[in-house]
Amino acid sequence: MKRYYVASTRQLRRLENVTRSPIFNHFSETLSGVSTIRAFRAEARFVERMQEHIDENLVYFYPNSISYR
């Protein structure tokens, strides 16, 4: 039983970390290009893309959090 628990929690933790990286990357790119984004009035597109990244990460975050209990 322990073998399955350790393997599955390790995989969940890895997947959560992998899906967290695009969130930080997108955020830093958005901050560096905020003047261009505003100039082209593309704020909604960037907010929507950020929400997609967060939603993808939450798919793995919740099971990972629950597995520690």
PDB file of C-alpha atoms in Angstrom:
ATOM      1  CA  MET A   1       0.000   0.000   0.000  1.00  0.00           C
ATOM      2  CA  LYS A   2       2.779   2.406   0.910  1.00  0.00           C
ATOM      3  CA  ARG A   3       4.524   1.788  -2.410  1.00  0.00           C
ATOM      4  CA  TYR A   4       1.450   2.922  -4.364  1.00  0.00           C
ATOM      5  CA  TYR A   5       0.917   5.937  -2.116  1.00  0.00           C
ATOM      6  CA  VAL A   6       4.508   7.149  -2.449  1.00  0.00           C
ATOM      7  CA  ALA A   7       4.570   6.662  -6.209  1.00  0.00           C
ATOM      8  CA  SER A   8       1.241   8.401  -6.792  1.00  0.00           C
ATOM      9  CA  THR A   9       2.003  11.364  -4.517  1.00  0.00           C
ATOM     10  CA  ARG A  10       5.392  11.791  -6.156  1.00  0.00           C
ATOM     11  CA  GLN A  11       3.763  11.837  -9.592  1.00  0.00           C
ATOM     12  CA  LEU A  12       1.048  14.282  -8.471  1.00  0.00           C
ATOM     13  CA  ARG A  13       3.661  16.600  -6.981  1.00  0.00           C
ATOM     14  CA  ARG A  14       5.677  16.465 -10.205  1.00  0.00           C
ATOM     15  CA  LEU A  15       2.663  17.194 -12.379  1.00  0.00           C
ATOM     16  CA  GLU A  16       1.636  20.097 -10.173  1.00  0.00           C
ATOM     17  CA  ASN A  17       5.112  21.597 -10.397  1.00  0.00           C
ATOM     18  CA  VAL A  18       5.221  21.120 -14.167  1.00  0.00           C
ATOM     19  CA  THR A  19       1.895  22.916 -14.597  1.00  0.00           C
ATOM     20  CA  ARG A  20       2.897  25.694 -12.196  1.00  0.00           C
ATOM     21  CA  SER A  21       5.858  26.743 -14.324  1.00  0.00           C
ATOM     22  CA  PRO A  22       3.760  28.210 -17.192  1.00  0.00           C
ATOM     23  CA  ILE A  23       1.883  30.358 -14.665  1.00  0.00           C
ATOM     24  CA  PHE A  24       5.059  32.053 -13.490  1.00  0.00           C
ATOM     25  CA  ASN A  25       6.439  32.284 -17.010  1.00  0.00           C
ATOM     26  CA  HIS A  26       3.264  33.890 -18.378  1.00  0.00           C
ATOM     27  CA  PHE A  27       3.103  36.299 -15.441  1.00  0.00           C
ATOM     28  CA  SER A  28       6.689  37.474 -15.878  1.00  0.00           C
ATOM     29  CA  GLU A  29       6.231  37.881 -19.633  1.00  0.00           C
ATOM     30  CA  THR A  30       3.042  39.854 -19.024  1.00  0.00           C
ATOM     31  CA  LEU A  31       4.800  42.181 -16.593  1.00  0.00           C
ATOM     32  CA  SER A  32       7.648  42.796 -18.989  1.00  0.00           C
ATOM     33  CA  GLY A  33       5.274  43.550 -21.868  1.00  0.00           C
ATOM     34  CA  VAL A  34       2.482  45.335 -20.026  1.00  0.00           C
ATOM     35  CA  SER A  35       2.859  48.586 -21.978  1.00  0.00           C
ATOM     36  CA  THR A  36       2.599  46.733 -25.307  1.00  0.00           C
ATOM     37  CA  ILE A  37      -0.361  44.687 -24.085  1.00  0.00           C
ATOM     38  CA  ARG A  38      -2.183  47.872 -23.069  1.00  0.00           C
ATOM     39  CA  ALA A  39      -1.269  49.620 -26.325  1.00  0.00           C
ATOM     40  CA  PHE A  40      -2.918  46.841 -28.330  1.00  0.00           C
ATOM     41  CA  ARG A  41      -5.798  46.535 -25.828  1.00  0.00           C
ATOM     42  CA  ALA A  42      -5.090  42.837 -25.364  1.00  0.00           C
ATOM     43  CA  GLU A  43      -5.621  42.675 -21.598  1.00  0.00           C
ATOM     44  CA  ALA A  44      -8.576  40.296 -21.837  1.00  0.00           C
ATOM     45  CA  ARG A  45      -6.599  37.802 -23.912  1.00  0.00           C
ATOM     46  CA  PHE A  46      -3.782  37.728 -21.367  1.00  0.00           C
ATOM     47  CA  VAL A  47      -6.164  37.395 -18.424  1.00  0.00           C
ATOM     48  CA  GLU A  48      -7.945  34.522 -20.172  1.00  0.00           C
ATOM     49  CA  ARG A  49      -4.648  32.765 -20.896  1.00  0.00           C
ATOM     50  CA  MET A  50      -3.590  33.149 -17.257  1.00  0.00           C
ATOM     51  CA  GLN A  51      -6.879  31.639 -16.118  1.00  0.00           C
ATOM     52  CA  GLU A  52      -6.311  28.688 -18.436  1.00  0.00           C
ATOM     53  CA  HIS A  53      -2.876  28.099 -16.911  1.00  0.00           C
ATOM     54  CA  ILE A  54      -4.304  28.298 -13.397  1.00  0.00           C
ATOM     55  CA  ASP A  55      -7.185  25.942 -14.223  1.00  0.00           C
ATOM     56  CA  GLU A  56      -4.743  23.425 -15.648  1.00  0.00           C
ATOM     57  CA  ASN A  57      -2.631  23.617 -12.506  1.00  0.00           C
ATOM     58  CA  LEU A  58      -5.630  23.184 -10.205  1.00  0.00           C
ATOM     59  CA  VAL A  59      -6.402  19.846 -11.847  1.00  0.00           C
ATOM     60  CA  TYR A  60      -3.267  18.522 -10.125  1.00  0.00           C
ATOM     61  CA  PHE A  61      -3.150  20.845  -7.112  1.00  0.00           C
ATOM     62  CA  TYR A  62      -6.333  19.564  -5.450  1.00  0.00           C
ATOM     63  CA  PRO A  63      -5.537  15.853  -5.670  1.00  0.00           C
ATOM     64  CA  ASN A  64      -1.999  16.598  -4.516  1.00  0.00           C
ATOM     65  CA  SER A  65      -3.302  18.522  -1.503  1.00  0.00           C
ATOM     66  CA  ILE A  66      -5.764  15.794  -0.623  1.00  0.00           C
ATOM     67  CA  SER A  67      -3.116  13.083  -0.853  1.00  0.00           C
ATOM     68  CA  TYR A  68      -1.238  14.612   2.086  1.00  0.00           C
ATOM     69  CA  ARG A  69      -4.156  14.186   4.462  1.00  0.00           C
TER      70      ARG A  69
END
